[in-house]
Short mmCIF file of C-alpha atoms in Angstrom, two decimals:
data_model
loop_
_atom_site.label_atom_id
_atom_site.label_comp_id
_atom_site.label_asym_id
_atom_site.label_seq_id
_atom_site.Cartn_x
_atom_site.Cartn_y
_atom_site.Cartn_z
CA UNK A 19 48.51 -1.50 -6.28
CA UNK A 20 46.07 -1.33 -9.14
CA UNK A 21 43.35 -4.17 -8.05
CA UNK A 22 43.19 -2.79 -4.37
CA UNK A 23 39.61 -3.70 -3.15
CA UNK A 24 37.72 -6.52 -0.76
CA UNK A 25 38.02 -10.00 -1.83
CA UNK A 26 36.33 -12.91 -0.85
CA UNK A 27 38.96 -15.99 -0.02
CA UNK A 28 36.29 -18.64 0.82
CA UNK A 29 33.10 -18.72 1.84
CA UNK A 30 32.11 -22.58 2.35
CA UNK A 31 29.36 -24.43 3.90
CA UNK A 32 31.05 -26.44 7.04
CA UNK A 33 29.22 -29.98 7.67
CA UNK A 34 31.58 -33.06 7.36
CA UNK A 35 35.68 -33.20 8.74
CA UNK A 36 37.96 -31.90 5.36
CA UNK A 37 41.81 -32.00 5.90
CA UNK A 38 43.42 -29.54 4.82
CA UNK A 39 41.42 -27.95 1.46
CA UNK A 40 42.92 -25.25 -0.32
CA UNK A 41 40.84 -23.13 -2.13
CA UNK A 42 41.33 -21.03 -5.40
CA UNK A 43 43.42 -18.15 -4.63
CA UNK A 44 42.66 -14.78 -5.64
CA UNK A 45 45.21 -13.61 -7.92
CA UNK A 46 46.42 -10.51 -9.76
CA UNK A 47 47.40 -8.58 -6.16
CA UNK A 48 50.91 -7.12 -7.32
CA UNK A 49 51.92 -4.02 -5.53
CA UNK A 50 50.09 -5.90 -2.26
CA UNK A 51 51.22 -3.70 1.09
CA UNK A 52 48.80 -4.49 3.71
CA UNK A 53 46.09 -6.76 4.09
CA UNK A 54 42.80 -6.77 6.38
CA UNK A 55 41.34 -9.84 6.98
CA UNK A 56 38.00 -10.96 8.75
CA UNK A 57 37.08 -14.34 9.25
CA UNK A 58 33.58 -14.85 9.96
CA UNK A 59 32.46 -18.47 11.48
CA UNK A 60 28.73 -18.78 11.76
CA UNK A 61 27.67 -21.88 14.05
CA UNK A 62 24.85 -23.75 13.95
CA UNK A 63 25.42 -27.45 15.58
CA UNK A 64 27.42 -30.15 16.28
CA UNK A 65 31.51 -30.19 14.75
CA UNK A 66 34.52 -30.23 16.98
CA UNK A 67 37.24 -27.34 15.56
CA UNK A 68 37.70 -25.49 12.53
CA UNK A 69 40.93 -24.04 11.63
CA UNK A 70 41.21 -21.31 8.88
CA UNK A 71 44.88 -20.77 6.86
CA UNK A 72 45.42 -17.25 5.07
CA UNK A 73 48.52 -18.14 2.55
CA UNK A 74 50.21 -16.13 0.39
CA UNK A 75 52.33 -16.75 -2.38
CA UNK A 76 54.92 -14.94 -4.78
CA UNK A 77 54.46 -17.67 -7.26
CA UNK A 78 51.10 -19.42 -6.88
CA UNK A 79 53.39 -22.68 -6.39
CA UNK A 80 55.14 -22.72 -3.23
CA UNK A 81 52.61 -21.17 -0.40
CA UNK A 82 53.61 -19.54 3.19
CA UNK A 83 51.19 -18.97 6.65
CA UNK A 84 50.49 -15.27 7.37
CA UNK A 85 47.58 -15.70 9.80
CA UNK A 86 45.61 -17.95 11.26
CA UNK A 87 41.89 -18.12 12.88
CA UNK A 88 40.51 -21.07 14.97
CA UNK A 89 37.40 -21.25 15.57
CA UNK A 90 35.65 -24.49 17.84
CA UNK A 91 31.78 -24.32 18.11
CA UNK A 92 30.56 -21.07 19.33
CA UNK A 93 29.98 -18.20 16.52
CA UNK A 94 32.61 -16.10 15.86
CA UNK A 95 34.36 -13.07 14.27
CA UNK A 96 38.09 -12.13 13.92
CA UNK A 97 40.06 -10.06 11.99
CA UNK A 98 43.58 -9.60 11.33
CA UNK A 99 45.83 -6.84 9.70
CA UNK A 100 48.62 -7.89 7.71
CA UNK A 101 51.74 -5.08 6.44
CA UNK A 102 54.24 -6.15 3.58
CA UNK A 103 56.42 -2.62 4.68
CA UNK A 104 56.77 -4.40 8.45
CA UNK A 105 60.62 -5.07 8.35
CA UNK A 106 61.26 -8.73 8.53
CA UNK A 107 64.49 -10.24 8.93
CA UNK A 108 65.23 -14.03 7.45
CA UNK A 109 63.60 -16.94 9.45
CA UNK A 110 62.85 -19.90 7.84
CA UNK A 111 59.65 -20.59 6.62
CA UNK A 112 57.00 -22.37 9.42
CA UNK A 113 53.43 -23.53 9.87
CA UNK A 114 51.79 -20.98 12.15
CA UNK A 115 50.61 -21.86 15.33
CA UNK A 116 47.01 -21.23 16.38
CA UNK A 117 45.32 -17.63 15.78
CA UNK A 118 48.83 -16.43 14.79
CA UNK A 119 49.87 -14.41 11.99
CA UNK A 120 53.09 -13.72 10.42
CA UNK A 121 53.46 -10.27 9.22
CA UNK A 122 56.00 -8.33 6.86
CA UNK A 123 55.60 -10.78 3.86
CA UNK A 124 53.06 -10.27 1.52
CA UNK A 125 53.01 -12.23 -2.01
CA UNK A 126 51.15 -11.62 -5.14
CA UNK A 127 48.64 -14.19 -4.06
CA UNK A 128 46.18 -14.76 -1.24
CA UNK A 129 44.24 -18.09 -0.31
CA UNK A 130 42.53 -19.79 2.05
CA UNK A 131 42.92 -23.39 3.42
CA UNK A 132 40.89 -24.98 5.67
CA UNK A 133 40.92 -28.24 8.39
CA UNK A 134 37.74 -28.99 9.70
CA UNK A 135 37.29 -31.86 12.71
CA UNK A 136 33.87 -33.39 13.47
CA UNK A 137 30.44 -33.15 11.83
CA UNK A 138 28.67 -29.57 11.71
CA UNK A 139 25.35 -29.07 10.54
CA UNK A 140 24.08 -25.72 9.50
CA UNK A 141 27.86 -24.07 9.80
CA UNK A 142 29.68 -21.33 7.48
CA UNK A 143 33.26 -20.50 7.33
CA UNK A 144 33.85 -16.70 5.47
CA UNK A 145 37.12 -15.64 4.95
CA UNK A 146 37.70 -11.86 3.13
CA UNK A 147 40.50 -9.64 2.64
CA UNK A 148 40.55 -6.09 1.98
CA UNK A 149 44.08 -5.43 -0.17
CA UNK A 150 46.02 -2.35 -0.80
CA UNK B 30 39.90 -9.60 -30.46
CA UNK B 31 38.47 -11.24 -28.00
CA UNK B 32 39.16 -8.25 -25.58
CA UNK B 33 37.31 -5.94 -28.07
CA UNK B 34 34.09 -7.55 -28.28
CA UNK B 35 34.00 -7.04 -24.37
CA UNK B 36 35.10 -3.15 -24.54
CA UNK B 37 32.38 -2.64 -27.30
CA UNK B 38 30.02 -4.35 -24.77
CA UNK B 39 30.98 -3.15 -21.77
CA UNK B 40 31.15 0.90 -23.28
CA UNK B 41 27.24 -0.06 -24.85
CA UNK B 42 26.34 -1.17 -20.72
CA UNK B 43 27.59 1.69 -19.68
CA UNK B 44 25.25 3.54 -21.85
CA UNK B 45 21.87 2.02 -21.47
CA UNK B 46 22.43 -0.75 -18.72
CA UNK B 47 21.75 -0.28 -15.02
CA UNK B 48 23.97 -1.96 -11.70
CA UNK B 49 22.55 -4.61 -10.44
CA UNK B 50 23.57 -7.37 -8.15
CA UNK B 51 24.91 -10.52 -8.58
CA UNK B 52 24.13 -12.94 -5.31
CA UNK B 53 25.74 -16.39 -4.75
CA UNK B 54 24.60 -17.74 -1.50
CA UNK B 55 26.81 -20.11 0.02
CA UNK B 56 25.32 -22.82 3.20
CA UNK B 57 21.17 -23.38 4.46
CA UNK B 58 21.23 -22.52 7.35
CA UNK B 59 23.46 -19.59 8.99
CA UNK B 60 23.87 -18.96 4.68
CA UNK B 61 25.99 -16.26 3.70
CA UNK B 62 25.79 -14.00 0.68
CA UNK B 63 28.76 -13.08 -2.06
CA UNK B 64 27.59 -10.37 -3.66
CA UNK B 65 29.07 -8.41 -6.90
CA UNK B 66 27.88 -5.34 -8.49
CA UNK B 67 27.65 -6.00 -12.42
CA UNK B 68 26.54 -3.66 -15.30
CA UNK B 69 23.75 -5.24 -17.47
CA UNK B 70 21.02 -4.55 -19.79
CA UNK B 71 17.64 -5.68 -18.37
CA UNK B 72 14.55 -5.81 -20.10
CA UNK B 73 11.50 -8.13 -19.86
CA UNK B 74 11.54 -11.40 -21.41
CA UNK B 75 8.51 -10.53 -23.38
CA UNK B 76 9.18 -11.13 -27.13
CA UNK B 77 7.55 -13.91 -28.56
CA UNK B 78 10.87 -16.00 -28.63
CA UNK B 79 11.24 -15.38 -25.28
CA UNK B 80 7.83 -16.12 -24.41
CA UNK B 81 8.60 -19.47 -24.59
CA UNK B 82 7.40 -22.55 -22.27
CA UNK B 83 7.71 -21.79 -18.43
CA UNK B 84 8.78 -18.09 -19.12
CA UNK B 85 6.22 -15.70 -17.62
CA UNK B 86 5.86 -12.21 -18.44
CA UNK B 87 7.39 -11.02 -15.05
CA UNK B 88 10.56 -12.63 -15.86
CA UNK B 89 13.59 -10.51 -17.38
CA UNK B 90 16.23 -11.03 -19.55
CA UNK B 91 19.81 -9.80 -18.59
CA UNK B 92 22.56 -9.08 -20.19
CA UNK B 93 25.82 -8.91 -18.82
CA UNK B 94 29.64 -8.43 -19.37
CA UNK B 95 31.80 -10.95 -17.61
CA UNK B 96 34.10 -7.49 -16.90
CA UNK B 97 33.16 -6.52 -13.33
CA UNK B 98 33.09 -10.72 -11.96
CA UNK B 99 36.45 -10.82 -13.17
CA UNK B 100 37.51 -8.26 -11.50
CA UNK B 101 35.73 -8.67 -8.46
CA UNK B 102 37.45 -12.84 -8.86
CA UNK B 103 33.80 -13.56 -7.37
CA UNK B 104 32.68 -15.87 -5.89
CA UNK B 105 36.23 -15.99 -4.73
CA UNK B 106 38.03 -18.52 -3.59
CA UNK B 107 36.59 -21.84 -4.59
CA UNK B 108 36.97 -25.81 -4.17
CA UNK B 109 38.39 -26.95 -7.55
CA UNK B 110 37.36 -30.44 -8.83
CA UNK B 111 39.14 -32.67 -11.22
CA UNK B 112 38.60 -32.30 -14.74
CA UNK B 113 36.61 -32.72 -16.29
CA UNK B 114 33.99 -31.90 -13.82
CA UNK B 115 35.06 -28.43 -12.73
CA UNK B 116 32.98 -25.94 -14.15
CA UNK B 117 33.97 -22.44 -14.21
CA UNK B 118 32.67 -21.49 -10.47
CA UNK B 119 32.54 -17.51 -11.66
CA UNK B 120 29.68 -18.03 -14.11
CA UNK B 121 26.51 -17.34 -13.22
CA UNK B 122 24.37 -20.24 -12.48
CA UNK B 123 20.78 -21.38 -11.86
CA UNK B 124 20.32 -20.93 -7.84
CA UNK B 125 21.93 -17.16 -8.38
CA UNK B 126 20.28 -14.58 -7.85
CA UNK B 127 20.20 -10.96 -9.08
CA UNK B 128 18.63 -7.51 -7.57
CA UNK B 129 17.47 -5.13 -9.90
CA UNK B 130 16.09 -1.99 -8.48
CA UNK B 131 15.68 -3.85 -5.45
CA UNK B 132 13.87 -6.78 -6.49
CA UNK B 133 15.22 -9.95 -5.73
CA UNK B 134 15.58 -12.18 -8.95
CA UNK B 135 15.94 -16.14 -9.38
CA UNK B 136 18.23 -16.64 -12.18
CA UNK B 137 16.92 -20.20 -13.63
CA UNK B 138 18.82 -20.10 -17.04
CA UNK B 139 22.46 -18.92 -18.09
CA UNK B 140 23.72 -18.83 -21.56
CA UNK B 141 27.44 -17.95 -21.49
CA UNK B 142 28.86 -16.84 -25.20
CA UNK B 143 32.39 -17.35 -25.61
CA UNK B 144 34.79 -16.47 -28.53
CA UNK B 145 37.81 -18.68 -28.77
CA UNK B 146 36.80 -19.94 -25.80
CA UNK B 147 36.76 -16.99 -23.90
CA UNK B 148 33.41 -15.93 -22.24
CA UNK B 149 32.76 -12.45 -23.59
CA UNK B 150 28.51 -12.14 -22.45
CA UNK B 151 26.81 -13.27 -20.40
CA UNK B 152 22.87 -13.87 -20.67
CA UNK B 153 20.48 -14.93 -17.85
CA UNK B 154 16.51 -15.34 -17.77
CA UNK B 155 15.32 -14.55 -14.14
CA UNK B 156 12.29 -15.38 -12.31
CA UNK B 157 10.63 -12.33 -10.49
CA UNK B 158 7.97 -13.54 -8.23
CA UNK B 159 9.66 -12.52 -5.30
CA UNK B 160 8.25 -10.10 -3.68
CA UNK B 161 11.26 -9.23 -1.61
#
């Protein structure tokens, strides 16, 4: 792919609940084949759950789960590693359950969306992706 | 062309500019740092133009091509507002900072040029009285 390198999804200050906010995807990602995410929750107080959405898209319309972090209130770090080349044979399309990922289907377009229950103080959600 | 006037400025950068980098920090407490390497000219805002009210002689003048934060889509994914309040998230802005040469910078004021509405330079005035 020709704009292979780390990109930064979200990085957002958590404080009051937010359902469901999708942020600007990073674009531009033709030739996509694998992706490595890490998803880096930094806790400070209060909040109840925090729930972190990597999409994809092949149109930057229509967008599709392909992993999932949950985080509650402890500090945390997780990563993922996504593979467009990971055969895949037709299922329909479905929200992903929690910390689950969805692999073999890789767009043109990454994102992050974001739920957020209860009040945090002091909190940060960072969500990057290394593409190739 | 408005791609031309960025070549001819990103080919004189390359020539007599110097990395530094870009820093958008993102939450208070627990705060996380987006970083992106840029090429820019820096010199000391020391002409008498420059020199103007509440710019000291430890302050510096950069100039920068938008080139490498395109690339880089920094700060990356962002909350979008409604127009017309949604200013372009990947410009520079006062509460940046840059590191040059390992001195942390407080960028207080951006001027970004455009040409048919396309941001082509970018200019910042920094504050360096950080010792860090």
């Amino acid at each position: 792919m020709n704009n292979a390198r780390s990109y930064v999804l979200g990085a957002t200050n958590i404080t009051v609940p937010v359902p469901a906010q999708a942020l600007s995807a990073v674009i531009n990602l033709d030739g996509m084949t694998a992706a490595s995410l890490v998803a880096q929750f930094a806790y400070g107080s209060g909040g109840a759950s925090v729930e972190a959405l990597v999409q994809t898209s092949l149109d930057g319309v229509a967008w599709f789960d392909v992993a999932r972090f949950d985080f509650g209130t402890v500090s945390a770090t997780k990563i993922a590693n996504l593979s467009a080349l990971t055969p895949r044979g037709i299922v329909s399309a479905a929200p992903l359950g929690a910390e689950g990922v969805f692999d073999g289907f890789l767009g043109n377009e990454l994102r992050l969306l974001y739920t957020v229950t209860g009040t945090y103080l002091n909190t940060t959600l960072t969500v990057r992706a290394a593409v190739r | 062309m408005m791609s031309d006037v960025i070549a001819e400025l990103d080919a004189a950068l390359e020539e007599s500019g110097e990395d530094v980098v870009l820093r958008r920090v993102v939450g208070t407490g627990n705060a996380v740092n987006i970083d992106v390497t840029i090429r820019a000219n820096v010199r000391s805002a020391r002409t008498p133009d420059q020199l103007a009210a509440g710019v000291y002689q430890d302050d510096i003048r950069v100039i920068a091509s938008p080139t490498q934060i395109r690339d880089a889509q920094w700060p990356g994914g962002v909350a979008t507002r409604p127009a017309p309040f949604n200013p372009d998230q990947s410009l520079p802005r006062r509460g940046d900072f840059l590191i040059v040469k390992g001195r942390k910078f407080h960028v207080e004021v951006v001027d970004a040029i455009s040409v048919r509405g396309h941001v082509v330079r970018i200019v910042m005035t920094a504050k360096g009285n950080s010792a860090t």
